[in-house]
JSON list of C-alpha atoms in Angstrom, two decimals:
[
{"chain": "A", "resi": 1, "resn": "MET", "atom": "CA", "xyz": [0.00, 0.00, 0.00]},
{"chain": "A", "resi": 2, "resn": "TYR", "atom": "CA", "xyz": [2.64, 2.56, 1.06]},
{"chain": "A", "resi": 3, "resn": "GLY", "atom": "CA", "xyz": [6.35, 2.30, 0.38]},
{"chain": "A", "resi": 4, "resn": "SER", "atom": "CA", "xyz": [7.55, 3.97, 3.56]},
{"chain": "A", "resi": 5, "resn": "LEU", "atom": "CA", "xyz": [6.42, 5.53, 6.83]},
{"chain": "A", "resi": 6, "resn": "GLU", "atom": "CA", "xyz": [7.17, 8.97, 5.35]},
{"chain": "A", "resi": 7, "resn": "GLU", "atom": "CA", "xyz": [4.55, 8.40, 2.64]},
{"chain": "A", "resi": 8, "resn": "VAL", "atom": "CA", "xyz": [1.97, 7.64, 5.33]},
{"chain": "A", "resi": 9, "resn": "VAL", "atom": "CA", "xyz": [2.82, 10.58, 7.60]},
{"chain": "A", "resi": 10, "resn": "VAL", "atom": "CA", "xyz": [3.77, 13.32, 5.13]},
{"chain": "A", "resi": 11, "resn": "LYS", "atom": "CA", "xyz": [1.50, 14.17, 2.23]},
{"chain": "A", "resi": 12, "resn": "THR", "atom": "CA", "xyz": [2.62, 16.80, -0.22]},
{"chain": "A", "resi": 13, "resn": "THR", "atom": "CA", "xyz": [0.65, 18.76, -2.75]},
{"chain": "A", "resi": 14, "resn": "THR", "atom": "CA", "xyz": [1.50, 21.54, -5.15]},
{"chain": "A", "resi": 15, "resn": "GLY", "atom": "CA", "xyz": [-0.64, 24.17, -3.42]},
{"chain": "A", "resi": 16, "resn": "TYR", "atom": "CA", "xyz": [-2.90, 24.96, -0.50]},
{"chain": "A", "resi": 17, "resn": "SER", "atom": "CA", "xyz": [-6.65, 24.48, -0.53]},
{"chain": "A", "resi": 18, "resn": "GLY", "atom": "CA", "xyz": [-9.09, 27.33, 0.01]},
{"chain": "A", "resi": 19, "resn": "VAL", "atom": "CA", "xyz": [-9.77, 25.99, 3.51]},
{"chain": "A", "resi": 20, "resn": "GLN", "atom": "CA", "xyz": [-6.05, 25.96, 4.34]},
{"chain": "A", "resi": 21, "resn": "ILE", "atom": "CA", "xyz": [-5.62, 29.50, 3.06]},
{"chain": "A", "resi": 22, "resn": "ALA", "atom": "CA", "xyz": [-8.65, 30.80, 4.96]},
{"chain": "A", "resi": 23, "resn": "LEU", "atom": "CA", "xyz": [-7.49, 29.10, 8.18]},
{"chain": "A", "resi": 24, "resn": "HIS", "atom": "CA", "xyz": [-3.95, 30.45, 7.72]},
{"chain": "A", "resi": 25, "resn": "TRP", "atom": "CA", "xyz": [-5.07, 34.07, 7.44]},
{"chain": "A", "resi": 26, "resn": "LEU", "atom": "CA", "xyz": [-7.81, 33.82, 10.06]},
{"chain": "A", "resi": 27, "resn": "VAL", "atom": "CA", "xyz": [-5.43, 32.34, 12.63]},
{"chain": "A", "resi": 28, "resn": "ALA", "atom": "CA", "xyz": [-2.76, 34.91, 11.75]},
{"chain": "A", "resi": 29, "resn": "ILE", "atom": "CA", "xyz": [-5.18, 37.78, 12.31]},
{"chain": "A", "resi": 30, "resn": "LEU", "atom": "CA", "xyz": [-6.49, 36.28, 15.56]},
{"chain": "A", "resi": 31, "resn": "ILE", "atom": "CA", "xyz": [-2.94, 35.79, 16.87]},
{"chain": "A", "resi": 32, "resn": "VAL", "atom": "CA", "xyz": [-2.09, 39.44, 16.25]},
{"chain": "A", "resi": 33, "resn": "ILE", "atom": "CA", "xyz": [-5.31, 40.61, 17.92]},
{"chain": "A", "resi": 34, "resn": "ALA", "atom": "CA", "xyz": [-4.77, 38.23, 20.86]},
{"chain": "A", "resi": 35, "resn": "TRP", "atom": "CA", "xyz": [-1.21, 39.49, 21.27]},
{"chain": "A", "resi": 36, "resn": "PHE", "atom": "CA", "xyz": [-2.37, 43.11, 21.40]},
{"chain": "A", "resi": 37, "resn": "THR", "atom": "CA", "xyz": [-5.22, 42.31, 23.82]},
{"chain": "A", "resi": 38, "resn": "GLY", "atom": "CA", "xyz": [-2.86, 40.33, 26.05]},
{"chain": "A", "resi": 39, "resn": "GLU", "atom": "CA", "xyz": [-0.93, 43.38, 27.23]},
{"chain": "A", "resi": 40, "resn": "GLY", "atom": "CA", "xyz": [-1.47, 43.88, 30.92]},
{"chain": "A", "resi": 41, "resn": "GLY", "atom": "CA", "xyz": [-2.39, 40.22, 31.39]},
{"chain": "A", "resi": 42, "resn": "LYS", "atom": "CA", "xyz": [-1.31, 40.21, 35.03]},
{"chain": "A", "resi": 43, "resn": "HIS", "atom": "CA", "xyz": [-3.54, 43.18, 35.77]},
{"chain": "A", "resi": 44, "resn": "ALA", "atom": "CA", "xyz": [-6.40, 41.50, 33.91]},
{"chain": "A", "resi": 45, "resn": "MET", "atom": "CA", "xyz": [-5.95, 38.28, 35.89]},
{"chain": "A", "resi": 46, "resn": "ASP", "atom": "CA", "xyz": [-6.01, 40.30, 39.12]},
{"chain": "A", "resi": 47, "resn": "THR", "atom": "CA", "xyz": [-9.23, 41.91, 37.92]},
{"chain": "A", "resi": 48, "resn": "VAL", "atom": "CA", "xyz": [-10.75, 38.51, 37.09]},
{"chain": "A", "resi": 49, "resn": "GLU", "atom": "CA", "xyz": [-9.77, 37.15, 40.51]},
{"chain": "A", "resi": 50, "resn": "LYS", "atom": "CA", "xyz": [-11.66, 40.07, 42.06]},
{"chain": "A", "resi": 51, "resn": "GLY", "atom": "CA", "xyz": [-14.78, 39.09, 40.08]},
{"chain": "A", "resi": 52, "resn": "ASP", "atom": "CA", "xyz": [-14.68, 41.47, 37.11]},
{"chain": "A", "resi": 53, "resn": "ALA", "atom": "CA", "xyz": [-13.75, 39.59, 33.93]},
{"chain": "A", "resi": 54, "resn": "ALA", "atom": "CA", "xyz": [-14.90, 42.26, 31.45]},
{"chain": "A", "resi": 55, "resn": "GLY", "atom": "CA", "xyz": [-11.42, 43.37, 30.33]},
{"chain": "A", "resi": 56, "resn": "PHE", "atom": "CA", "xyz": [-9.91, 39.94, 29.88]},
{"chain": "A", "resi": 57, "resn": "VAL", "atom": "CA", "xyz": [-12.60, 37.72, 28.42]},
{"chain": "A", "resi": 58, "resn": "PRO", "atom": "CA", "xyz": [-11.99, 38.78, 24.77]},
{"chain": "A", "resi": 59, "resn": "HIS", "atom": "CA", "xyz": [-8.35, 37.69, 25.05]},
{"chain": "A", "resi": 60, "resn": "VAL", "atom": "CA", "xyz": [-9.40, 34.32, 26.47]},
{"chain": "A", "resi": 61, "resn": "ALA", "atom": "CA", "xyz": [-12.02, 33.84, 23.74]},
{"chain": "A", "resi": 62, "resn": "LEU", "atom": "CA", "xyz": [-9.41, 34.67, 21.10]},
{"chain": "A", "resi": 63, "resn": "GLY", "atom": "CA", "xyz": [-6.95, 32.18, 22.59]},
{"chain": "A", "resi": 64, "resn": "LEU", "atom": "CA", "xyz": [-9.53, 29.39, 22.70]},
{"chain": "A", "resi": 65, "resn": "SER", "atom": "CA", "xyz": [-10.53, 30.18, 19.11]},
{"chain": "A", "resi": 66, "resn": "ILE", "atom": "CA", "xyz": [-6.91, 30.08, 17.99]},
{"chain": "A", "resi": 67, "resn": "LEU", "atom": "CA", "xyz": [-6.37, 26.73, 19.69]},
{"chain": "A", "resi": 68, "resn": "ALA", "atom": "CA", "xyz": [-9.48, 25.21, 18.09]},
{"chain": "A", "resi": 69, "resn": "LEU", "atom": "CA", "xyz": [-8.65, 26.57, 14.63]},
{"chain": "A", "resi": 70, "resn": "VAL", "atom": "CA", "xyz": [-5.03, 25.37, 14.85]},
{"chain": "A", "resi": 71, "resn": "VAL", "atom": "CA", "xyz": [-6.28, 21.86, 15.63]},
{"chain": "A", "resi": 72, "resn": "VAL", "atom": "CA", "xyz": [-8.51, 22.08, 12.54]},
{"chain": "A", "resi": 73, "resn": "ARG", "atom": "CA", "xyz": [-5.54, 23.38, 10.53]},
{"chain": "A", "resi": 74, "resn": "LEU", "atom": "CA", "xyz": [-3.44, 20.42, 11.59]},
{"chain": "A", "resi": 75, "resn": "LEU", "atom": "CA", "xyz": [-6.19, 17.93, 10.75]},
{"chain": "A", "resi": 76, "resn": "VAL", "atom": "CA", "xyz": [-6.61, 19.48, 7.30]},
{"chain": "A", "resi": 77, "resn": "ARG", "atom": "CA", "xyz": [-2.85, 19.55, 6.80]},
{"chain": "A", "resi": 78, "resn": "PHE", "atom": "CA", "xyz": [-2.47, 15.89, 7.75]},
{"chain": "A", "resi": 79, "resn": "GLY", "atom": "CA", "xyz": [-5.41, 14.98, 5.53]},
{"chain": "A", "resi": 80, "resn": "ARG", "atom": "CA", "xyz": [-4.58, 17.03, 2.46]},
{"chain": "A", "resi": 81, "resn": "GLY", "atom": "CA", "xyz": [-0.88, 17.69, 2.82]},
{"chain": "A", "resi": 82, "resn": "ALA", "atom": "CA", "xyz": [1.05, 20.86, 2.12]},
{"chain": "A", "resi": 83, "resn": "PRO", "atom": "CA", "xyz": [3.40, 21.96, -0.63]},
{"chain": "A", "resi": 84, "resn": "ALA", "atom": "CA", "xyz": [7.06, 21.26, -0.11]},
{"chain": "A", "resi": 85, "resn": "ALA", "atom": "CA", "xyz": [9.35, 24.15, 0.71]},
{"chain": "A", "resi": 86, "resn": "PRO", "atom": "CA", "xyz": [11.08, 25.53, -2.38]},
{"chain": "A", "resi": 87, "resn": "GLY", "atom": "CA", "xyz": [14.63, 24.40, -2.90]},
{"chain": "A", "resi": 88, "resn": "SER", "atom": "CA", "xyz": [16.54, 21.17, -3.00]},
{"chain": "A", "resi": 89, "resn": "PRO", "atom": "CA", "xyz": [15.34, 18.54, -0.52]},
{"chain": "A", "resi": 90, "resn": "GLY", "atom": "CA", "xyz": [17.75, 18.43, 2.40]},
{"chain": "A", "resi": 91, "resn": "SER", "atom": "CA", "xyz": [19.14, 21.91, 1.72]},
{"chain": "A", "resi": 92, "resn": "LEU", "atom": "CA", "xyz": [19.59, 24.29, 4.63]},
{"chain": "A", "resi": 93, "resn": "SER", "atom": "CA", "xyz": [16.75, 26.53, 3.40]},
{"chain": "A", "resi": 94, "resn": "VAL", "atom": "CA", "xyz": [14.30, 23.61, 3.18]},
{"chain": "A", "resi": 95, "resn": "ILE", "atom": "CA", "xyz": [15.31, 22.30, 6.60]},
{"chain": "A", "resi": 96, "resn": "ALA", "atom": "CA", "xyz": [14.96, 25.79, 8.10]},
{"chain": "A", "resi": 97, "resn": "ALA", "atom": "CA", "xyz": [11.52, 26.24, 6.49]},
{"chain": "A", "resi": 98, "resn": "ASP", "atom": "CA", "xyz": [10.32, 22.85, 7.75]},
{"chain": "A", "resi": 99, "resn": "TRP", "atom": "CA", "xyz": [11.54, 23.45, 11.31]},
{"chain": "A", "resi": 100, "resn": "GLY", "atom": "CA", "xyz": [10.24, 27.02, 11.25]},
{"chain": "A", "resi": 101, "resn": "HIS", "atom": "CA", "xyz": [6.76, 25.74, 10.42]},
{"chain": "A", "resi": 102, "resn": "ARG", "atom": "CA", "xyz": [7.00, 23.10, 13.14]},
{"chain": "A", "resi": 103, "resn": "LEU", "atom": "CA", "xyz": [8.00, 25.76, 15.67]},
{"chain": "A", "resi": 104, "resn": "ILE", "atom": "CA", "xyz": [5.08, 27.97, 14.64]},
{"chain": "A", "resi": 105, "resn": "TYR", "atom": "CA", "xyz": [2.61, 25.10, 15.04]},
{"chain": "A", "resi": 106, "resn": "LEU", "atom": "CA", "xyz": [4.13, 24.12, 18.40]},
{"chain": "A", "resi": 107, "resn": "LEU", "atom": "CA", "xyz": [3.83, 27.68, 19.69]},
{"chain": "A", "resi": 108, "resn": "MET", "atom": "CA", "xyz": [0.31, 28.11, 18.26]},
{"chain": "A", "resi": 109, "resn": "ILE", "atom": "CA", "xyz": [-0.70, 25.17, 20.47]},
{"chain": "A", "resi": 110, "resn": "ALA", "atom": "CA", "xyz": [1.53, 25.75, 23.51]},
{"chain": "A", "resi": 111, "resn": "VAL", "atom": "CA", "xyz": [0.73, 29.45, 23.97]},
{"chain": "A", "resi": 112, "resn": "PRO", "atom": "CA", "xyz": [-3.07, 29.02, 24.15]},
{"chain": "A", "resi": 113, "resn": "LEU", "atom": "CA", "xyz": [-2.63, 25.95, 26.36]},
{"chain": "A", "resi": 114, "resn": "GLY", "atom": "CA", "xyz": [-0.49, 28.07, 28.68]},
{"chain": "A", "resi": 115, "resn": "GLY", "atom": "CA", "xyz": [-3.31, 30.60, 28.78]},
{"chain": "A", "resi": 116, "resn": "VAL", "atom": "CA", "xyz": [-5.82, 27.85, 29.56]},
{"chain": "A", "resi": 117, "resn": "CYS", "atom": "CA", "xyz": [-3.59, 26.61, 32.39]},
{"chain": "A", "resi": 118, "resn": "THR", "atom": "CA", "xyz": [-3.31, 30.12, 33.78]},
{"chain": "A", "resi": 119, "resn": "PHE", "atom": "CA", "xyz": [-6.89, 31.32, 33.35]},
{"chain": "A", "resi": 120, "resn": "PHE", "atom": "CA", "xyz": [-8.93, 28.17, 33.97]},
{"chain": "A", "resi": 121, "resn": "LEU", "atom": "CA", "xyz": [-6.65, 25.98, 36.08]},
{"chain": "A", "resi": 122, "resn": "GLY", "atom": "CA", "xyz": [-5.03, 28.73, 38.12]},
{"chain": "A", "resi": 123, "resn": "LEU", "atom": "CA", "xyz": [-1.52, 27.45, 37.40]},
{"chain": "A", "resi": 124, "resn": "ASP", "atom": "CA", "xyz": [1.27, 30.00, 37.70]},
{"chain": "A", "resi": 125, "resn": "VAL", "atom": "CA", "xyz": [2.48, 29.80, 34.08]},
{"chain": "A", "resi": 126, "resn": "GLY", "atom": "CA", "xyz": [1.44, 33.28, 32.96]},
{"chain": "A", "resi": 127, "resn": "ASP", "atom": "CA", "xyz": [5.07, 34.37, 32.51]},
{"chain": "A", "resi": 128, "resn": "PHE", "atom": "CA", "xyz": [5.72, 31.40, 30.21]},
{"chain": "A", "resi": 129, "resn": "HIS", "atom": "CA", "xyz": [2.48, 32.14, 28.34]},
{"chain": "A", "resi": 130, "resn": "GLU", "atom": "CA", "xyz": [3.63, 35.73, 27.79]},
{"chain": "A", "resi": 131, "resn": "LEU", "atom": "CA", "xyz": [7.15, 34.69, 26.78]},
{"chain": "A", "resi": 132, "resn": "GLY", "atom": "CA", "xyz": [5.76, 32.08, 24.38]},
{"chain": "A", "resi": 133, "resn": "ALA", "atom": "CA", "xyz": [3.43, 34.66, 22.84]},
{"chain": "A", "resi": 134, "resn": "ASN", "atom": "CA", "xyz": [6.34, 37.04, 22.28]},
{"chain": "A", "resi": 135, "resn": "VAL", "atom": "CA", "xyz": [8.49, 34.28, 20.76]},
{"chain": "A", "resi": 136, "resn": "LEU", "atom": "CA", "xyz": [5.55, 33.28, 18.54]},
{"chain": "A", "resi": 137, "resn": "MET", "atom": "CA", "xyz": [5.24, 36.86, 17.28]},
{"chain": "A", "resi": 138, "resn": "ILE", "atom": "CA", "xyz": [8.98, 37.02, 16.53]},
{"chain": "A", "resi": 139, "resn": "VAL", "atom": "CA", "xyz": [8.91, 33.69, 14.68]},
{"chain": "A", "resi": 140, "resn": "ILE", "atom": "CA", "xyz": [5.80, 34.74, 12.74]},
{"chain": "A", "resi": 141, "resn": "LEU", "atom": "CA", "xyz": [7.51, 38.01, 11.81]},
{"chain": "A", "resi": 142, "resn": "GLY", "atom": "CA", "xyz": [10.51, 36.03, 10.53]},
{"chain": "A", "resi": 143, "resn": "HIS", "atom": "CA", "xyz": [8.13, 33.75, 8.62]},
{"chain": "A", "resi": 144, "resn": "ALA", "atom": "CA", "xyz": [6.43, 36.75, 6.99]},
{"chain": "A", "resi": 145, "resn": "LEU", "atom": "CA", "xyz": [9.77, 38.39, 6.15]},
{"chain": "A", "resi": 146, "resn": "MET", "atom": "CA", "xyz": [11.02, 35.18, 4.51]},
{"chain": "A", "resi": 147, "resn": "ALA", "atom": "CA", "xyz": [7.80, 34.93, 2.46]},
{"chain": "A", "resi": 148, "resn": "LEU", "atom": "CA", "xyz": [8.30, 38.52, 1.29]},
{"chain": "A", "resi": 149, "resn": "TYR", "atom": "CA", "xyz": [11.98, 37.79, 0.53]},
{"chain": "A", "resi": 150, "resn": "HIS", "atom": "CA", "xyz": [10.95, 34.84, -1.62]},
{"chain": "A", "resi": 151, "resn": "GLN", "atom": "CA", "xyz": [8.27, 36.85, -3.39]},
{"chain": "A", "resi": 152, "resn": "TYR", "atom": "CA", "xyz": [10.14, 40.09, -4.07]},
{"chain": "A", "resi": 153, "resn": "VAL", "atom": "CA", "xyz": [13.85, 39.21, -4.02]},
{"chain": "A", "resi": 154, "resn": "LEU", "atom": "CA", "xyz": [13.96, 35.62, -5.26]},
{"chain": "A", "resi": 155, "resn": "LYS", "atom": "CA", "xyz": [10.80, 36.19, -7.33]},
{"chain": "A", "resi": 156, "resn": "ASP", "atom": "CA", "xyz": [9.81, 32.54, -7.05]},
{"chain": "A", "resi": 157, "resn": "GLY", "atom": "CA", "xyz": [6.09, 33.17, -6.53]},
{"chain": "A", "resi": 158, "resn": "LEU", "atom": "CA", "xyz": [6.10, 31.61, -3.06]},
{"chain": "A", "resi": 159, "resn": "LEU", "atom": "CA", "xyz": [3.65, 34.11, -1.58]},
{"chain": "A", "resi": 160, "resn": "GLY", "atom": "CA", "xyz": [1.10, 33.24, -4.24]},
{"chain": "A", "resi": 161, "resn": "ARG", "atom": "CA", "xyz": [0.76, 29.76, -2.78]},
{"chain": "A", "resi": 162, "resn": "ILE", "atom": "CA", "xyz": [-0.95, 31.13, 0.33]},
{"chain": "A", "resi": 163, "resn": "MET", "atom": "CA", "xyz": [-2.97, 33.72, -1.60]},
{"chain": "A", "resi": 164, "resn": "ARG", "atom": "CA", "xyz": [-4.85, 31.56, -4.11]},
{"chain": "A", "resi": 165, "resn": "ALA", "atom": "CA", "xyz": [-6.14, 28.03, -3.82]},
{"chain": "A", "resi": 166, "resn": "GLU", "atom": "CA", "xyz": [-5.07, 25.12, -6.01]}
]
């Protein structure tokens, strides 16, 4: 049926589906909004502990939405696959792209889970949640800059893959 474990686990395609593109941009926008609404998280948690959750609930709702949508993204990605990174397989640029995407997915799951642990379970991991969110934003910025580099310097059309469905 399959020649190797890699064929079972990793599916590749030439482009992203409309669902993948919509999820990519929706999650990206929600992450940016969540990051901006997360400022003053300690103060917000203090407010919630005193019984007034009005200022913090949108951030929590955003985080839960991001977590749910990232799970859907992963299920779609495992089901449909994703295009391979441009370049020669095994090259430094392809390895960096693959690990960069893995790090983004890891952080898109870990950061909201850290928020869940802080907000709902009362665990003292808010500092790690904040640090993870900042690292996620830096990695996403690097991801965006590399996409722009590919599009406008290398002119390989990479950005078009996440702009129109195939």
